[in-house]
Amino acid sequence: MGKRKEIKINSTEFGDLLNVSQQTASRRIQNLEEMNWITRSIEGKQQKIEITELGTEIMLNMYRTLKKILDTILIAGEVSEGIGEGGYYVAIKGYYEQFKEKLGFEPYIGTLNLDLDVINNSLLREKLNDMRFIKINGFKDENRNYGDVKCHHCYVFPLKDKENKVKAAILNIDRTHHGKNIVEILAQPYLRDYFNLKDGDKVIIELIHDDKN
Amino acid sequence: MGKRKEIKINSTEFGDLLNVSQQTASRRIQNLEEMNWITRSIEGKQQKIEITELGTEIMLNMYRTLKKILDTILIAGEVSEGIGEGGYYVAIKGYYEQFKEKLGFEPYIGTLNLDLDVINNSLLREKLNDMRFIKINGFKDENRNYGDVKCHHCYVFPLKDKENKVKAAILNIDRTHHGKNIVEILAQPYLRDYFNLKDGDKVIIELIHDDKN
DNA sequence: ATTACTATGTACCGAGTAG
DNA sequence: TCTACTCGGTACATAGTAA
């Protein structure tokens, strides 16, 4: 080993592996050879198959591409009116300083609220649970306790202007606060003006994952 | 929003989206309806499509399944003779105590060396670079300096006995030490005896990722 | 303008079988 | 015992067109 690997397999076994007939399996092997993804040496009853460098490259690239597609989750939402719970938090000094430091930008005082449909909401919650989060620590002042806030890096951009991505953060706030499928976005600019958004406009959230899982 | 989303699209547009003809797109929509993945209300020239709960479930499951397949990387290697660099490290007290504590098991003093072919080696290195590692800190004694060691949780099992997985760890040692595509495995039992392995036997490494990327 | 039926073409599968 | 050719069947695509 430590080199290109030689496989001994006949078309029947290969067919069983792929759940197709011997004939189809044979044809597949021929096709792979025509595409130069493998080389063969047939010696009577023995067929030795070796994956070429091209074949290796293509397999790895397929893998990477598929993985990238599945990892790059885009969530679509519609701009929703009002200031959410999150918008209130941003203004509080105890939080603001942490947002500034941990997110790497000075957030606009207020959040952009996006209304998600059921599918996008499910996907987003599932992804967020699987991702590392940035923890904004809770604290207390003379009046009350402020809890921890989780957030996640992301990009946002209007559906109509995919080239113009803005670095932002999702506030992962317990949604029971608004009861609806709303997600709040924090960013440096005032996004409504920056993107010229109106209520109901479609905005895309692109989750950023640092890929150190 | 905040509910199931209604889409207005005609078969021509849908065809453009999928790069198929209007006729094919129309048939696809009919199929989706027959499978109860969508419901439709055709009102003259307007066709409103709504994804059903079943459709949503199936899409999310497809996504999860595909993702799991791509995330669950199995690396195949052959048992290789000799004690590697890593086997030497394990015996050193400064390392051993850390292995014990950070890996969650008391490793056998010695490693199982697996020889990988080019493809498996590429994949493994690529994955390891993308994954979080457990850092075994370097130290120095009166004689010399000992560097950091990276390792990763994994399972190993013989190709012939897939049910019998053993928790283990990959030592991610700079491979220039042996020049070949060898990976060293640490586990609590002496794997050669435990699995009754001989040189050349095929062993599978299943990478564990905590999925907090 | 829009859906979807019918007809036709094409790709691919597997049975049978030759070499 | 193998690979792989021929051939018939099936699935699915698109063009043309009816409703």
Short mmCIF file of C-alpha atoms (C1' of nucleotides) in Angstrom, two decimals:
data_model
loop_
_atom_site.label_atom_id
_atom_site.label_comp_id
_atom_site.label_asym_id
_atom_site.label_seq_id
_atom_site.Cartn_x
_atom_site.Cartn_y
_atom_site.Cartn_z
CA MET A 1 0.00 0.00 0.00
CA GLY A 2 1.07 3.55 0.52
CA LYS A 3 0.44 3.83 -3.17
CA ARG A 4 -2.31 3.53 -5.70
CA LYS A 5 -4.44 0.58 -4.84
CA GLU A 6 -5.16 -2.33 -7.09
CA ILE A 7 -8.55 -3.97 -6.73
CA LYS A 8 -9.45 -7.44 -7.88
CA ILE A 9 -13.15 -7.66 -8.55
CA ASN A 10 -15.25 -9.33 -11.20
CA SER A 11 -18.33 -7.86 -12.79
CA THR A 12 -20.72 -10.08 -10.84
CA GLU A 13 -19.35 -8.94 -7.48
CA PHE A 14 -19.28 -5.35 -8.69
CA GLY A 15 -22.89 -5.70 -9.76
CA ASP A 16 -23.90 -7.04 -6.35
CA LEU A 17 -22.15 -4.07 -4.78
CA LEU A 18 -24.14 -1.64 -6.92
CA ASN A 19 -27.33 -3.70 -6.96
CA VAL A 20 -27.28 -4.07 -10.71
CA SER A 21 -26.81 -7.04 -13.01
CA GLN A 22 -23.49 -8.46 -14.09
CA GLN A 23 -24.06 -7.02 -17.56
CA THR A 24 -24.67 -3.54 -16.28
CA ALA A 25 -21.72 -3.78 -13.91
CA SER A 26 -19.50 -4.84 -16.80
CA ARG A 27 -20.68 -1.90 -18.84
CA ARG A 28 -20.03 0.46 -15.93
CA ILE A 29 -16.47 -0.77 -15.64
CA GLN A 30 -16.01 -0.23 -19.37
CA ASN A 31 -17.38 3.29 -19.05
CA LEU A 32 -15.06 4.10 -16.18
CA GLU A 33 -12.18 2.89 -18.31
CA GLU A 34 -13.28 4.99 -21.31
CA MET A 35 -13.39 8.04 -19.06
CA ASN A 36 -9.91 7.20 -17.79
CA TRP A 37 -11.07 7.05 -14.20
CA ILE A 38 -9.66 3.55 -13.91
CA THR A 39 -7.22 1.32 -15.75
CA ARG A 40 -7.65 -2.42 -16.11
CA SER A 41 -5.53 -5.43 -16.74
CA ILE A 42 -7.63 -8.43 -17.61
CA GLU A 43 -5.68 -11.63 -17.30
CA GLY A 44 -8.00 -14.43 -18.22
CA LYS A 45 -10.35 -14.79 -15.29
CA GLN A 46 -8.65 -12.12 -13.23
CA GLN A 47 -9.44 -8.48 -13.65
CA LYS A 48 -7.30 -5.99 -11.79
CA ILE A 49 -8.63 -2.48 -11.50
CA GLU A 50 -6.64 0.53 -10.54
CA ILE A 51 -8.04 3.99 -9.97
CA THR A 52 -6.17 6.62 -11.91
CA GLU A 53 -5.03 9.96 -10.61
CA LEU A 54 -7.83 11.54 -12.68
CA GLY A 55 -10.34 9.19 -11.08
CA THR A 56 -9.08 10.02 -7.63
CA GLU A 57 -9.25 13.74 -8.29
CA ILE A 58 -12.77 13.49 -9.62
CA MET A 59 -14.01 11.43 -6.69
CA LEU A 60 -12.51 13.77 -4.15
CA ASN A 61 -13.93 16.75 -6.00
CA MET A 62 -17.38 15.22 -6.14
CA TYR A 63 -17.15 14.63 -2.44
CA ARG A 64 -15.99 18.17 -1.73
CA THR A 65 -18.62 19.70 -3.98
CA LEU A 66 -21.48 17.73 -2.52
CA LYS A 67 -20.25 18.48 0.95
CA LYS A 68 -20.00 22.17 0.19
CA ILE A 69 -23.52 22.22 -1.19
CA LEU A 70 -24.85 20.57 1.93
CA ASP A 71 -22.76 22.70 4.24
CA THR A 72 -23.65 26.00 2.63
CA ILE A 73 -27.09 26.47 3.96
CA LEU A 74 -29.05 29.42 2.66
CA ILE A 75 -32.09 30.41 4.64
CA ALA A 76 -34.71 32.62 3.05
CA GLY A 77 -36.85 34.98 5.06
CA GLU A 78 -39.02 38.03 4.58
CA VAL A 79 -38.37 41.37 6.17
CA SER A 80 -40.78 41.80 9.04
CA GLU A 81 -41.90 44.90 10.85
CA GLY A 82 -41.08 45.94 14.36
CA ILE A 83 -38.21 45.73 16.72
CA GLY A 84 -37.75 42.34 18.28
CA GLU A 85 -36.51 41.28 21.64
CA GLY A 86 -33.00 41.33 20.24
CA GLY A 87 -33.17 44.94 19.20
CA TYR A 88 -33.80 45.80 22.80
CA TYR A 89 -30.80 43.84 23.98
CA VAL A 90 -28.37 45.45 21.57
CA ALA A 91 -28.90 48.80 23.14
CA ILE A 92 -27.94 47.61 26.60
CA LYS A 93 -24.38 48.54 27.36
CA GLY A 94 -23.55 45.26 29.11
CA TYR A 95 -24.41 43.42 25.93
CA TYR A 96 -23.30 46.01 23.40
CA GLU A 97 -19.66 45.95 24.41
CA GLN A 98 -19.59 42.19 24.10
CA PHE A 99 -21.30 42.21 20.71
CA LYS A 100 -18.74 44.73 19.52
CA GLU A 101 -15.82 42.72 20.77
CA LYS A 102 -16.95 39.21 19.96
CA LEU A 103 -18.64 39.82 16.62
CA GLY A 104 -15.90 42.01 15.23
CA PHE A 105 -18.16 44.89 14.26
CA GLU A 106 -20.08 47.67 15.96
CA PRO A 107 -23.68 46.64 15.51
CA TYR A 108 -26.42 49.04 14.57
CA ILE A 109 -28.69 49.57 17.57
CA GLY A 110 -31.60 47.46 16.44
CA THR A 111 -32.15 44.22 14.57
CA LEU A 112 -33.54 43.28 11.22
CA ASN A 113 -36.38 40.86 11.77
CA LEU A 114 -36.88 38.12 9.24
CA ASP A 115 -39.99 36.00 9.08
CA LEU A 116 -39.27 32.40 8.06
CA ASP A 117 -41.61 29.81 6.68
CA VAL A 118 -41.85 26.41 8.33
CA ILE A 119 -39.17 24.72 6.25
CA ASN A 120 -36.61 27.45 6.52
CA ASN A 121 -37.29 27.78 10.21
CA SER A 122 -36.80 24.04 10.81
CA LEU A 123 -33.60 24.01 8.83
CA LEU A 124 -32.23 27.08 10.57
CA ARG A 125 -32.96 25.78 14.07
CA GLU A 126 -31.45 22.43 13.18
CA LYS A 127 -28.32 24.02 11.79
CA LEU A 128 -27.91 26.43 14.67
CA ASN A 129 -28.09 23.58 17.14
CA ASP A 130 -25.32 21.82 15.27
CA MET A 131 -23.09 24.83 15.11
CA ARG A 132 -20.76 26.45 17.53
CA PHE A 133 -22.12 29.67 18.88
CA ILE A 134 -20.65 32.87 20.18
CA LYS A 135 -21.66 33.30 23.77
CA ILE A 136 -22.60 36.74 24.96
CA ASN A 137 -22.45 36.47 28.72
CA GLY A 138 -25.33 37.46 30.90
CA PHE A 139 -24.89 39.89 33.77
CA LYS A 140 -26.89 41.67 36.39
CA ASP A 141 -27.41 45.30 37.27
CA GLU A 142 -29.33 46.86 40.13
CA ASN A 143 -32.65 46.18 38.47
CA ARG A 144 -32.56 42.72 36.98
CA ASN A 145 -30.64 39.75 35.61
CA TYR A 146 -29.71 39.56 31.98
CA GLY A 147 -29.28 36.06 30.56
CA ASP A 148 -26.72 34.68 28.16
CA VAL A 149 -27.30 35.31 24.48
CA LYS A 150 -26.12 32.93 21.77
CA CYS A 151 -25.24 34.22 18.37
CA HIS A 152 -23.76 33.01 15.12
CA HIS A 153 -21.83 34.63 12.34
CA CYS A 154 -23.58 34.82 9.00
CA TYR A 155 -23.90 36.83 5.83
CA VAL A 156 -27.11 38.45 4.72
CA PHE A 157 -28.09 39.71 1.32
CA PRO A 158 -31.29 40.58 -0.51
CA LEU A 159 -32.60 37.96 -2.91
CA LYS A 160 -32.43 40.60 -5.62
CA ASP A 161 -28.79 41.50 -5.03
CA LYS A 162 -26.81 38.36 -4.36
CA GLU A 163 -23.46 40.01 -4.88
CA ASN A 164 -23.81 42.38 -1.99
CA LYS A 165 -23.24 40.26 1.09
CA VAL A 166 -23.00 41.91 4.47
CA LYS A 167 -21.35 40.25 7.44
CA ALA A 168 -23.88 39.89 10.20
CA ALA A 169 -24.92 37.79 13.16
CA ILE A 170 -27.99 35.80 14.03
CA LEU A 171 -29.33 36.26 17.51
CA ASN A 172 -30.44 32.85 18.63
CA ILE A 173 -33.11 33.96 21.02
CA ASP A 174 -35.69 31.65 22.41
CA ARG A 175 -38.42 32.17 19.90
CA THR A 176 -41.19 31.76 22.41
CA HIS A 177 -40.70 35.48 22.83
CA HIS A 178 -42.51 36.25 19.64
CA GLY A 179 -44.16 32.90 19.08
CA LYS A 180 -43.63 33.22 15.37
CA ASN A 181 -40.80 31.99 13.19
CA ILE A 182 -38.82 35.15 13.40
CA VAL A 183 -35.07 35.45 13.41
CA GLU A 184 -33.23 38.62 14.34
CA ILE A 185 -30.17 39.84 12.50
CA LEU A 186 -27.48 42.11 13.80
CA ALA A 187 -25.16 43.99 11.46
CA GLN A 188 -23.02 47.09 11.37
CA PRO A 189 -25.15 49.09 8.93
CA TYR A 190 -28.85 49.77 9.26
CA LEU A 191 -29.86 47.04 6.85
CA ARG A 192 -33.23 48.47 5.90
CA ASP A 193 -31.51 51.51 4.47
CA TYR A 194 -28.37 49.79 3.31
CA PHE A 195 -30.31 47.33 1.16
CA ASN A 196 -33.31 49.59 0.70
CA LEU A 197 -35.62 46.98 2.17
CA LYS A 198 -39.35 47.11 2.67
CA ASP A 199 -41.50 44.78 4.73
CA GLY A 200 -42.02 41.55 2.84
CA ASP A 201 -38.79 41.77 0.84
CA LYS A 202 -36.93 38.52 0.65
CA VAL A 203 -33.55 38.29 2.34
CA ILE A 204 -31.12 35.38 2.41
CA ILE A 205 -29.08 34.32 5.40
CA GLU A 206 -25.93 32.41 4.62
CA LEU A 207 -24.60 30.57 7.63
CA ILE A 208 -20.88 30.67 8.17
CA HIS A 209 -19.26 27.65 9.65
CA ASP A 210 -15.64 27.66 10.61
CA ASP A 211 -15.49 23.99 9.70
CA LYS A 212 -13.56 22.96 12.77
CA ASN A 213 -16.01 20.35 13.92
CA MET B 1 -45.08 33.70 6.56
CA GLY B 2 -44.38 31.88 9.75
CA LYS B 3 -46.40 29.16 8.10
CA ARG B 4 -46.34 26.89 5.13
CA LYS B 5 -45.24 28.79 2.09
CA GLU B 6 -47.20 29.12 -1.10
CA ILE B 7 -45.27 29.34 -4.33
CA LYS B 8 -46.60 30.68 -7.60
CA ILE B 9 -44.74 29.16 -10.51
CA ASN B 10 -45.73 27.89 -13.92
CA SER B 11 -44.33 24.82 -15.60
CA THR B 12 -42.15 26.80 -17.98
CA GLU B 13 -40.39 28.63 -15.17
CA PHE B 14 -40.10 25.42 -13.19
CA GLY B 15 -38.56 23.78 -16.24
CA ASP B 16 -36.02 26.55 -16.60
CA LEU B 17 -35.13 26.10 -12.95
CA LEU B 18 -34.51 22.39 -13.44
CA ASN B 19 -33.08 22.71 -16.96
CA VAL B 20 -35.80 20.59 -18.46
CA SER B 21 -38.63 21.27 -20.89
CA GLN B 22 -42.01 22.69 -19.94
CA GLN B 23 -43.55 19.27 -20.57
CA THR B 24 -41.16 17.51 -18.26
CA ALA B 25 -41.56 20.17 -15.61
CA SER B 26 -45.32 19.77 -15.81
CA ARG B 27 -45.00 16.02 -15.38
CA ARG B 28 -42.67 16.50 -12.42
CA ILE B 29 -45.19 18.73 -10.71
CA GLN B 30 -47.88 16.12 -11.32
CA ASN B 31 -45.63 13.44 -9.82
CA LEU B 32 -44.93 15.53 -6.75
CA GLU B 33 -48.66 15.96 -6.32
CA GLU B 34 -49.31 12.23 -6.73
CA MET B 35 -46.72 11.54 -4.03
CA ASN B 36 -48.41 14.10 -1.80
CA TRP B 37 -45.25 16.12 -1.45
CA ILE B 38 -47.09 19.19 -2.68
CA THR B 39 -50.64 20.34 -3.11
CA ARG B 40 -51.79 22.54 -5.96
CA SER B 41 -54.56 24.92 -6.74
CA ILE B 42 -54.73 25.70 -10.42
CA GLU B 43 -56.80 28.76 -11.08
CA GLY B 44 -56.80 29.30 -14.81
CA LYS B 45 -53.41 30.70 -15.62
CA GLN B 46 -52.25 30.73 -12.01
CA GLN B 47 -50.89 27.69 -10.30
CA LYS B 48 -50.21 27.90 -6.59
CA ILE B 49 -48.02 25.21 -5.10
CA GLU B 50 -47.70 24.43 -1.46
CA ILE B 51 -45.29 21.96 0.07
CA THR B 52 -47.03 19.51 2.36
CA GLU B 53 -45.84 18.43 5.77
CA LEU B 54 -44.91 15.08 4.20
CA GLY B 55 -42.91 16.89 1.53
CA THR B 56 -41.12 18.95 4.13
CA GLU B 57 -40.26 15.91 6.20
CA ILE B 58 -38.94 14.06 3.20
CA MET B 59 -36.79 16.95 2.07
CA LEU B 60 -35.31 17.45 5.48
CA ASN B 61 -34.67 13.73 5.80
CA MET B 62 -32.99 13.58 2.42
CA TYR B 63 -30.82 16.44 3.51
CA ARG B 64 -29.95 14.82 6.82
CA THR B 65 -29.26 11.45 5.24
CA LEU B 66 -27.01 12.85 2.55
CA LYS B 67 -25.23 14.94 5.09
CA LYS B 68 -24.70 11.98 7.36
CA ILE B 69 -23.33 9.91 4.51
CA LEU B 70 -20.84 12.62 3.66
CA ASP B 71 -19.94 13.29 7.26
CA THR B 72 -19.40 9.66 8.20
CA ILE B 73 -16.07 9.06 6.64
CA LEU B 74 -14.71 5.55 6.73
CA ILE B 75 -11.05 5.15 6.01
CA ALA B 76 -9.69 1.76 5.06
CA GLY B 77 -6.15 0.71 5.86
CA GLU B 78 -4.06 -2.41 6.17
CA VAL B 79 -2.34 -3.51 9.32
CA SER B 80 1.31 -2.74 8.99
CA GLU B 81 4.28 -4.12 10.86
CA GLY B 82 6.44 -2.37 13.40
CA ILE B 83 6.05 0.21 16.07
CA GLY B 84 5.74 3.73 14.78
CA GLU B 85 6.86 7.00 16.15
CA GLY B 86 3.63 7.19 18.07
CA GLY B 87 4.15 3.94 19.87
CA TYR B 88 7.27 5.43 21.30
CA TYR B 89 5.44 8.54 22.50
CA VAL B 90 2.72 6.64 24.31
CA ALA B 91 5.22 5.10 26.68
CA ILE B 92 6.53 8.46 27.81
CA LYS B 93 4.98 9.45 31.07
CA GLY B 94 4.58 13.12 30.19
CA TYR B 95 2.41 12.08 27.28
CA TYR B 96 0.78 9.01 28.76
CA GLU B 97 -0.97 10.85 31.55
CA GLN B 98 -2.42 13.30 29.08
CA PHE B 99 -3.58 10.58 26.70
CA LYS B 100 -5.27 8.87 29.61
CA GLU B 101 -7.02 11.99 30.76
CA LYS B 102 -7.91 13.59 27.45
CA LEU B 103 -8.87 10.49 25.49
CA GLY B 104 -10.95 8.92 28.24
CA PHE B 105 -9.19 5.56 28.19
CA GLU B 106 -5.86 4.10 29.29
CA PRO B 107 -4.12 3.40 26.04
CA TYR B 108 -2.16 0.25 25.38
CA ILE B 109 1.55 1.09 25.25
CA GLY B 110 2.03 0.92 21.53
CA THR B 111 0.10 1.82 18.41
CA LEU B 112 -1.54 -0.12 15.64
CA ASN B 113 -0.04 1.05 12.38
CA LEU B 114 -2.31 1.18 9.37
CA ASP B 115 -1.02 1.60 5.86
CA LEU B 116 -3.33 3.68 3.69
CA ASP B 117 -3.54 3.90 -0.07
CA VAL B 118 -3.34 7.26 -1.79
CA ILE B 119 -7.07 7.95 -1.82
CA ASN B 120 -7.73 7.01 1.76
CA ASN B 121 -4.67 8.93 2.86
CA SER B 122 -5.77 12.09 1.00
CA LEU B 123 -9.25 11.85 2.44
CA LEU B 124 -8.01 11.26 5.95
CA ARG B 125 -5.59 14.16 5.91
CA GLU B 126 -8.25 16.42 4.45
CA LYS B 127 -10.76 15.41 7.10
CA LEU B 128 -8.32 15.69 9.97
CA ASN B 129 -7.42 19.20 8.91
CA ASP B 130 -11.10 20.11 8.98
CA MET B 131 -11.73 18.61 12.37
CA ARG B 132 -11.10 19.77 15.85
CA PHE B 133 -8.24 17.95 17.47
CA ILE B 134 -7.32 16.99 21.00
CA LYS B 135 -4.08 18.67 21.88
CA ILE B 136 -1.55 16.71 23.87
CA ASN B 137 0.79 19.36 25.17
CA GLY B 138 4.51 19.15 24.65
CA PHE B 139 6.93 19.42 27.55
CA LYS B 140 10.59 19.17 28.26
CA ASP B 141 12.68 17.03 30.55
CA GLU B 142 16.41 17.17 31.27
CA ASN B 143 17.24 15.51 27.97
CA ARG B 144 15.08 17.05 25.29
CA ASN B 145 11.94 18.83 24.22
CA TYR B 146 8.79 16.95 23.40
CA GLY B 147 6.45 18.64 20.93
CA ASP B 148 2.68 18.90 20.92
CA VAL B 149 0.76 15.92 19.59
CA LYS B 150 -2.61 16.22 17.89
CA CYS B 151 -5.08 13.42 18.09
CA HIS B 152 -8.66 12.67 17.13
CA HIS B 153 -11.32 10.36 18.46
CA CYS B 154 -12.34 7.55 16.16
CA TYR B 155 -13.64 4.01 16.08
CA VAL B 156 -11.73 1.16 14.54
CA PHE B 157 -12.98 -2.23 13.44
CA PRO B 158 -11.82 -5.00 11.17
CA LEU B 159 -13.40 -5.12 7.72
CA LYS B 160 -14.51 -8.67 8.54
CA ASP B 161 -16.24 -7.76 11.77
CA LYS B 162 -18.11 -4.51 11.34
CA GLU B 163 -20.17 -4.93 14.47
CA ASN B 164 -17.24 -4.86 16.81
CA LYS B 165 -16.20 -1.22 16.99
CA VAL B 166 -13.56 -0.13 19.45
CA LYS B 167 -13.15 3.44 20.59
CA ALA B 168 -9.73 4.66 19.65
CA ALA B 169 -7.70 7.70 18.69
CA ILE B 170 -5.70 8.68 15.64
CA LEU B 171 -2.31 10.15 16.29
CA ASN B 172 -1.89 12.91 13.77
CA ILE B 173 1.85 12.83 13.55
CA ASP B 174 3.77 14.53 10.83
CA ARG B 175 4.01 11.68 8.39
CA THR B 176 7.44 12.68 7.18
CA HIS B 177 8.61 10.48 10.00
CA HIS B 178 7.86 7.33 8.11
CA GLY B 179 7.55 8.80 4.64
CA LYS B 180 4.76 6.40 3.86
CA ASN B 181 1.02 6.77 4.23
CA ILE B 182 0.85 5.31 7.67
CA VAL B 183 -1.54 6.30 10.41
CA GLU B 184 -1.12 5.24 14.01
CA ILE B 185 -4.00 4.17 16.19
CA LEU B 186 -4.19 4.27 19.95
CA ALA B 187 -6.72 2.18 21.87
CA GLN B 188 -7.21 0.64 25.25
CA PRO B 189 -6.82 -3.00 24.20
CA TYR B 190 -3.91 -4.42 22.27
CA LEU B 191 -5.74 -4.37 18.95
CA ARG B 192 -3.69 -7.06 17.24
CA ASP B 193 -4.84 -9.56 19.84
CA TYR B 194 -8.25 -8.11 20.43
CA PHE B 195 -9.21 -8.36 16.75
CA ASN B 196 -6.80 -11.21 16.00
CA LEU B 197 -5.11 -9.15 13.30
CA LYS B 198 -2.24 -10.12 11.05
CA ASP B 199 -0.17 -7.83 8.85
CA GLY B 200 -2.11 -6.93 5.74
CA ASP B 201 -5.54 -7.36 7.34
CA LYS B 202 -7.95 -4.61 6.45
CA VAL B 203 -9.14 -2.31 9.21
CA ILE B 204 -11.62 0.54 9.02
CA ILE B 205 -11.29 3.85 10.82
CA GLU B 206 -14.52 5.70 11.45
CA LEU B 207 -13.96 9.34 12.27
CA ILE B 208 -16.01 10.79 15.06
CA HIS B 209 -17.01 14.37 14.79
CA ASP B 210 -18.76 16.13 17.57
CA ASP B 211 -20.66 18.17 15.03
CA LYS B 212 -20.16 21.46 16.74
CA ASN B 213 -18.64 23.22 13.81
"C1'" DA C 1 -50.97 32.16 -21.70
"C1'" DT C 2 -50.82 27.66 -19.54
"C1'" DT C 3 -51.46 22.72 -18.52
"C1'" DA C 4 -50.91 18.29 -20.01
"C1'" DC C 5 -52.05 14.56 -23.56
"C1'" DT C 6 -49.98 11.85 -27.45
"C1'" DA C 7 -46.34 10.39 -30.19
"C1'" DT C 8 -41.67 9.68 -30.95
"C1'" DG C 9 -36.83 9.34 -29.74
"C1'" DT C 10 -33.21 7.94 -26.70
"C1'" DA C 11 -30.79 6.02 -22.85
"C1'" DC C 12 -30.23 2.33 -20.08
"C1'" DC C 13 -31.25 -2.14 -17.94
"C1'" DG C 14 -30.95 -7.15 -17.89
"C1'" DA C 15 -31.71 -11.92 -20.33
"C1'" DG C 16 -29.56 -14.72 -23.33
"C1'" DT C 17 -25.46 -16.15 -25.06
"C1'" DA C 18 -20.86 -16.07 -27.75
"C1'" DG C 19 -16.02 -16.18 -27.16
"C1'" DT D 1 -15.60 -19.15 -15.20
"C1'" DC D 2 -15.45 -14.82 -16.88
"C1'" DT D 3 -16.33 -10.54 -20.04
"C1'" DA D 4 -19.15 -8.30 -23.00
"C1'" DC D 5 -22.09 -8.37 -27.37
"C1'" DT D 6 -26.95 -8.28 -29.14
"C1'" DC D 7 -31.53 -7.44 -28.42
"C1'" DG D 8 -35.97 -6.50 -26.47
"C1'" DG D 9 -38.37 -3.95 -22.71
"C1'" DT D 10 -38.97 0.00 -19.95
"C1'" DA D 11 -38.50 4.60 -18.29
"C1'" DC D 12 -38.27 9.08 -19.31
"C1'" DA D 13 -37.27 13.15 -22.27
"C1'" DT D 14 -39.03 16.56 -25.78
"C1'" DA D 15 -41.98 18.20 -29.87
"C1'" DG D 16 -46.34 19.09 -31.31
"C1'" DT D 17 -50.70 20.35 -30.04
"C1'" DA D 18 -55.48 20.10 -27.82
"C1'" DA D 19 -58.22 22.03 -24.23
#
